[in-house]
PDB file of C-alpha atoms in Angstrom:
ATOM      1  CA  MET A   1     134.321 -38.557 -64.386  1.00  0.00           C
ATOM      2  CA  ILE A   2     131.197 -38.203 -62.408  1.00  0.00           C
ATOM      3  CA  ASP A   3     130.093 -39.903 -59.480  1.00  0.00           C
ATOM      4  CA  THR A   4     126.926 -41.286 -58.078  1.00  0.00           C
ATOM      5  CA  THR A   5     125.659 -40.000 -55.873  1.00  0.00           C
ATOM      6  CA  SER A   6     126.956 -36.610 -57.618  1.00  0.00           C
ATOM      7  CA  LEU A   7     124.877 -37.780 -60.086  1.00  0.00           C
ATOM      8  CA  ARG A   8     122.375 -38.474 -57.366  1.00  0.00           C
ATOM      9  CA  THR A   9     122.418 -35.412 -56.386  1.00  0.00           C
ATOM     10  CA  ALA A  10     122.524 -33.294 -59.090  1.00  0.00           C
ATOM     11  CA  THR A  11     119.229 -35.603 -60.466  1.00  0.00           C
ATOM     12  CA  PHE A  12     116.955 -34.640 -57.335  1.00  0.00           C
ATOM     13  CA  ALA A  13     118.058 -31.130 -58.448  1.00  0.00           C
ATOM     14  CA  LEU A  14     116.862 -31.649 -61.893  1.00  0.00           C
ATOM     15  CA  GLY A  15     113.904 -32.735 -60.462  1.00  0.00           C
ATOM     16  CA  ILE A  16     112.747 -30.299 -58.119  1.00  0.00           C
ATOM     17  CA  GLY A  17     113.740 -28.203 -60.399  1.00  0.00           C
ATOM     18  CA  VAL A  18     111.052 -30.352 -63.311  1.00  0.00           C
ATOM     19  CA  LEU A  19     108.311 -29.783 -59.978  1.00  0.00           C
ATOM     20  CA  LEU A  20     108.383 -26.682 -59.336  1.00  0.00           C
ATOM     21  CA  GLY A  21     108.635 -25.482 -63.225  1.00  0.00           C
ATOM     22  CA  PHE A  22     105.077 -27.992 -63.732  1.00  0.00           C
ATOM     23  CA  ALA A  23     103.273 -25.640 -60.973  1.00  0.00           C
ATOM     24  CA  ALA A  24     104.486 -22.316 -62.381  1.00  0.00           C
ATOM     25  CA  VAL A  25     102.859 -23.468 -65.858  1.00  0.00           C
ATOM     26  CA  ALA A  26     100.136 -24.594 -63.554  1.00  0.00           C
ATOM     27  CA  VAL A  27      98.783 -22.066 -61.901  1.00  0.00           C
ATOM     28  CA  TYR A  28      99.590 -19.965 -64.888  1.00  0.00           C
ATOM     29  CA  LEU A  29      97.045 -21.549 -67.094  1.00  0.00           C
ATOM     30  CA  LEU A  30      94.769 -21.927 -64.177  1.00  0.00           C
ATOM     31  CA  PRO A  31      92.791 -19.601 -65.870  1.00  0.00           C
ATOM     32  CA  LEU A  32      92.034 -21.444 -68.723  1.00  0.00           C
ATOM     33  CA  ASN A  33      88.500 -22.972 -68.305  1.00  0.00           C
ATOM     34  CA  PRO A  34      88.393 -25.921 -69.937  1.00  0.00           C
ATOM     35  CA  SER A  35      91.251 -27.024 -68.343  1.00  0.00           C
ATOM     36  CA  ILE A  36      93.884 -27.422 -71.067  1.00  0.00           C
ATOM     37  CA  VAL A  37      93.993 -31.254 -70.666  1.00  0.00           C
ATOM     38  CA  SER A  38      90.555 -30.751 -72.258  1.00  0.00           C
ATOM     39  CA  ALA A  39      91.789 -28.711 -75.603  1.00  0.00           C
ATOM     40  CA  GLN A  40      94.680 -31.336 -75.342  1.00  0.00           C
ATOM     41  CA  LEU A  41      92.381 -34.450 -75.300  1.00  0.00           C
ATOM     42  CA  THR A  42      90.241 -33.183 -78.567  1.00  0.00           C
ATOM     43  CA  PHE A  43      90.475 -35.778 -81.074  1.00  0.00           C
ATOM     44  CA  SER A  44      89.047 -33.211 -84.137  1.00  0.00           C
ATOM     45  CA  GLN A  45      88.054 -29.243 -85.642  1.00  0.00           C
ATOM     46  CA  GLU A  46      84.569 -29.578 -83.775  1.00  0.00           C
ATOM     47  CA  ALA A  47      86.241 -30.541 -80.660  1.00  0.00           C
ATOM     48  CA  PHE A  48      88.676 -28.727 -80.037  1.00  0.00           C
ATOM     49  CA  ALA A  49      86.562 -24.954 -81.286  1.00  0.00           C
ATOM     50  CA  SER A  50      84.471 -26.117 -78.446  1.00  0.00           C
ATOM     51  CA  VAL A  51      87.046 -25.730 -75.738  1.00  0.00           C
ATOM     52  CA  HIS A  52      89.155 -22.660 -77.453  1.00  0.00           C
ATOM     53  CA  GLY A  53      86.163 -21.255 -77.383  1.00  0.00           C
ATOM     54  CA  GLN A  54      84.405 -20.720 -74.309  1.00  0.00           C
ATOM     55  CA  TRP A  55      88.225 -19.189 -73.651  1.00  0.00           C
ATOM     56  CA  SER A  56      88.661 -16.065 -73.225  1.00  0.00           C
ATOM     57  CA  PRO A  57      91.044 -13.602 -75.713  1.00  0.00           C
ATOM     58  CA  LEU A  58      93.825 -13.714 -72.848  1.00  0.00           C
ATOM     59  CA  ALA A  59      93.243 -17.543 -72.559  1.00  0.00           C
ATOM     60  CA  ARG A  60      94.217 -17.729 -75.645  1.00  0.00           C
ATOM     61  CA  GLU A  61      97.399 -15.742 -74.727  1.00  0.00           C
ATOM     62  CA  ARG A  62      98.132 -17.826 -72.090  1.00  0.00           C
ATOM     63  CA  PHE A  63      97.536 -20.729 -73.980  1.00  0.00           C
ATOM     64  CA  ARG A  64      99.123 -19.167 -76.901  1.00  0.00           C
ATOM     65  CA  SER A  65     102.323 -18.221 -74.642  1.00  0.00           C
ATOM     66  CA  HIS A  66     102.568 -21.277 -72.135  1.00  0.00           C
ATOM     67  CA  PHE A  67     104.796 -23.288 -74.815  1.00  0.00           C
ATOM     68  CA  ALA A  68     108.179 -21.249 -74.701  1.00  0.00           C
ATOM     69  CA  TRP A  69     108.074 -22.113 -71.448  1.00  0.00           C
ATOM     70  CA  ASP A  70     107.175 -26.009 -72.044  1.00  0.00           C
ATOM     71  CA  TYR A  71     109.600 -26.640 -73.947  1.00  0.00           C
ATOM     72  CA  GLY A  72     111.672 -25.924 -70.907  1.00  0.00           C
ATOM     73  CA  LEU A  73     109.745 -28.669 -69.414  1.00  0.00           C
ATOM     74  CA  ILE A  74     110.077 -30.941 -71.813  1.00  0.00           C
ATOM     75  CA  ALA A  75     113.263 -31.389 -71.825  1.00  0.00           C
ATOM     76  CA  GLY A  76     113.432 -30.995 -67.942  1.00  0.00           C
ATOM     77  CA  TYR A  77     111.192 -33.732 -67.388  1.00  0.00           C
ATOM     78  CA  ALA A  78     112.721 -35.944 -70.008  1.00  0.00           C
ATOM     79  CA  LEU A  79     115.899 -35.882 -69.282  1.00  0.00           C
ATOM     80  CA  TRP A  80     115.155 -35.987 -65.550  1.00  0.00           C
ATOM     81  CA  GLY A  81     112.923 -39.357 -66.397  1.00  0.00           C
ATOM     82  CA  HIS A  82     116.260 -40.882 -67.915  1.00  0.00           C
ATOM     83  CA  LEU A  83     118.586 -40.295 -65.652  1.00  0.00           C
ATOM     84  CA  HIS A  84     115.325 -41.211 -62.134  1.00  0.00           C
ATOM     85  CA  GLY A  85     115.508 -44.819 -64.779  1.00  0.00           C
ATOM     86  CA  ARG A  86     118.953 -45.741 -64.567  1.00  0.00           C
ATOM     87  CA  LEU A  87     120.738 -44.306 -61.590  1.00  0.00           C
ATOM     88  CA  ALA A  88     117.454 -45.138 -59.256  1.00  0.00           C
ATOM     89  CA  PRO A  89     118.107 -48.170 -56.364  1.00  0.00           C
ATOM     90  CA  SER A  90     114.463 -48.444 -55.962  1.00  0.00           C
ATOM     91  CA  ILE A  91     113.851 -48.919 -60.027  1.00  0.00           C
ATOM     92  CA  HIS A  92     116.570 -52.030 -59.655  1.00  0.00           C
ATOM     93  CA  ARG A  93     114.620 -53.848 -57.622  1.00  0.00           C
ATOM     94  CA  LEU A  94     112.270 -54.468 -61.607  1.00  0.00           C
ATOM     95  CA  SER A  95     112.927 -57.096 -63.173  1.00  0.00           C
ATOM     96  CA  ARG A  96     115.036 -56.174 -66.432  1.00  0.00           C
ATOM     97  CA  HIS A  97     112.486 -55.137 -69.307  1.00  0.00           C
ATOM     98  CA  PRO A  98     110.405 -52.829 -67.272  1.00  0.00           C
ATOM     99  CA  ARG A  99     113.904 -51.738 -65.678  1.00  0.00           C
ATOM    100  CA  ARG A 100     114.654 -51.250 -68.995  1.00  0.00           C
ATOM    101  CA  LEU A 101     111.159 -50.174 -70.403  1.00  0.00           C
ATOM    102  CA  VAL A 102     111.525 -47.353 -67.602  1.00  0.00           C
ATOM    103  CA  VAL A 103     115.093 -45.349 -68.640  1.00  0.00           C
ATOM    104  CA  TRP A 104     113.072 -44.718 -71.801  1.00  0.00           C
ATOM    105  CA  LEU A 105     109.345 -44.012 -70.782  1.00  0.00           C
ATOM    106  CA  LEU A 106     109.753 -40.319 -69.983  1.00  0.00           C
ATOM    107  CA  PRO A 107     112.088 -39.242 -72.956  1.00  0.00           C
ATOM    108  CA  LEU A 108     109.762 -41.024 -75.134  1.00  0.00           C
ATOM    109  CA  ALA A 109     106.749 -38.687 -73.268  1.00  0.00           C
ATOM    110  CA  ALA A 110     108.412 -35.516 -74.022  1.00  0.00           C
ATOM    111  CA  CYS A 111     108.953 -36.764 -77.589  1.00  0.00           C
ATOM    112  CA  ALA A 112     104.745 -36.705 -78.033  1.00  0.00           C
ATOM    113  CA  ASP A 113     104.751 -33.518 -76.487  1.00  0.00           C
ATOM    114  CA  VAL A 114     106.929 -31.598 -78.700  1.00  0.00           C
ATOM    115  CA  MET A 115     104.742 -33.249 -81.556  1.00  0.00           C
ATOM    116  CA  GLU A 116     101.683 -31.981 -78.970  1.00  0.00           C
ATOM    117  CA  ASN A 117     103.449 -28.231 -79.088  1.00  0.00           C
ATOM    118  CA  LEU A 118     103.742 -28.394 -82.062  1.00  0.00           C
ATOM    119  CA  LEU A 119     100.466 -29.205 -83.525  1.00  0.00           C
ATOM    120  CA  HIS A 120      98.058 -27.478 -81.526  1.00  0.00           C
ATOM    121  CA  GLY A 121     101.072 -24.113 -81.665  1.00  0.00           C
ATOM    122  CA  ARG A 122      99.892 -24.535 -85.956  1.00  0.00           C
ATOM    123  CA  LEU A 123      95.819 -25.540 -84.524  1.00  0.00           C
ATOM    124  CA  VAL A 124      95.479 -21.822 -82.262  1.00  0.00           C
ATOM    125  CA  ASP A 125      98.010 -19.578 -85.530  1.00  0.00           C
ATOM    126  CA  PRO A 126      95.806 -17.270 -86.867  1.00  0.00           C
ATOM    127  CA  ASP A 127      98.650 -16.764 -89.370  1.00  0.00           C
ATOM    128  CA  GLN A 128      98.453 -19.914 -90.475  1.00  0.00           C
ATOM    129  CA  GLY A 129      93.722 -19.994 -91.098  1.00  0.00           C
ATOM    130  CA  VAL A 130      92.193 -23.470 -91.143  1.00  0.00           C
ATOM    131  CA  ALA A 131      93.070 -26.692 -90.248  1.00  0.00           C
ATOM    132  CA  ALA A 132      93.076 -30.268 -91.997  1.00  0.00           C
ATOM    133  CA  ASP A 133      90.927 -32.514 -89.356  1.00  0.00           C
ATOM    134  CA  GLU A 134      94.457 -34.956 -89.350  1.00  0.00           C
ATOM    135  CA  LEU A 135      96.432 -32.476 -87.854  1.00  0.00           C
ATOM    136  CA  TYR A 136      93.283 -32.093 -84.723  1.00  0.00           C
ATOM    137  CA  ALA A 137      93.571 -35.590 -84.576  1.00  0.00           C
ATOM    138  CA  LEU A 138      97.122 -35.596 -84.859  1.00  0.00           C
ATOM    139  CA  ALA A 139      97.746 -33.765 -81.542  1.00  0.00           C
ATOM    140  CA  GLY A 140      94.833 -35.401 -80.183  1.00  0.00           C
ATOM    141  CA  GLY A 141      97.012 -38.536 -80.417  1.00  0.00           C
ATOM    142  CA  ALA A 142     100.327 -37.406 -79.431  1.00  0.00           C
ATOM    143  CA  ALA A 143      98.428 -35.827 -75.829  1.00  0.00           C
ATOM    144  CA  SER A 144      97.077 -38.865 -75.329  1.00  0.00           C
ATOM    145  CA  LEU A 145     100.069 -41.289 -75.923  1.00  0.00           C
ATOM    146  CA  LYS A 146     102.149 -38.055 -74.151  1.00  0.00           C
ATOM    147  CA  TRP A 147     100.468 -38.672 -70.558  1.00  0.00           C
ATOM    148  CA  ALA A 148     100.138 -42.720 -71.266  1.00  0.00           C
ATOM    149  CA  LEU A 149     103.299 -42.931 -71.035  1.00  0.00           C
ATOM    150  CA  GLY A 150     104.377 -40.911 -67.951  1.00  0.00           C
ATOM    151  CA  LEU A 151     101.535 -42.189 -66.428  1.00  0.00           C
ATOM    152  CA  ALA A 152     103.050 -45.878 -67.267  1.00  0.00           C
ATOM    153  CA  PHE A 153     106.384 -43.948 -65.771  1.00  0.00           C
ATOM    154  CA  VAL A 154     104.609 -43.114 -62.227  1.00  0.00           C
ATOM    155  CA  GLY A 155     103.157 -46.485 -62.173  1.00  0.00           C
ATOM    156  CA  LEU A 156     105.868 -48.636 -62.638  1.00  0.00           C
ATOM    157  CA  ALA A 157     108.184 -46.088 -60.974  1.00  0.00           C
ATOM    158  CA  ALA A 158     105.806 -46.876 -57.687  1.00  0.00           C
ATOM    159  CA  LEU A 159     105.860 -50.516 -58.291  1.00  0.00           C
ATOM    160  CA  ALA A 160     109.529 -50.049 -57.905  1.00  0.00           C
ATOM    161  CA  LEU A 161     109.389 -48.127 -54.540  1.00  0.00           C
ATOM    162  CA  ARG A 162     107.046 -50.827 -52.383  1.00  0.00           C
ATOM    163  CA  ARG A 163     109.376 -53.864 -53.904  1.00  0.00           C
ATOM    164  CA  HIS A 164     112.452 -51.148 -52.532  1.00  0.00           C
ATOM    165  CA  LYS A 165     111.020 -50.403 -49.052  1.00  0.00           C
ATOM    166  CA  ASN A 166     109.511 -54.183 -47.875  1.00  0.00           C
ATOM    167  CA  ALA A 167     112.725 -56.070 -49.387  1.00  0.00           C
ATOM    168  CA  GLY A 168     114.578 -53.313 -46.820  1.00  0.00           C
TER     169      GLY A 168
END
């Protein structure tokens, strides 16, 4: 059985790895103007095409190719969020329901992120033809859910850290 200290150390190392991975993907996608978030938060073919159409062919290829890296990051942040929620001493300062919720926020965000990636991958695949407008709405909804769950995790983790520091 793995002791808690070793698991916390591994969780910390995983968190550093995830942060470095996010930074690498962010730098890779930096040439996209408008930003990738602008594309993520569109809900119709017209809005998505407006963003996608402003990108150069190289930027469009960067968008398509980033998915391979993104799936690794998704797995990493889902696992890190779950472990952090279970192991971080600061999280134990939260009451029962928020403490149970924080454990699942990033894994649920990861599920939404996978759905978003699958949909956006389909929407930019030239071999797939024109997609139904509902797929654009689903992709935008999945992206919005991902961001909302991620921000909820950050908010609860910050609240827990503040309570932890004030307590001791």
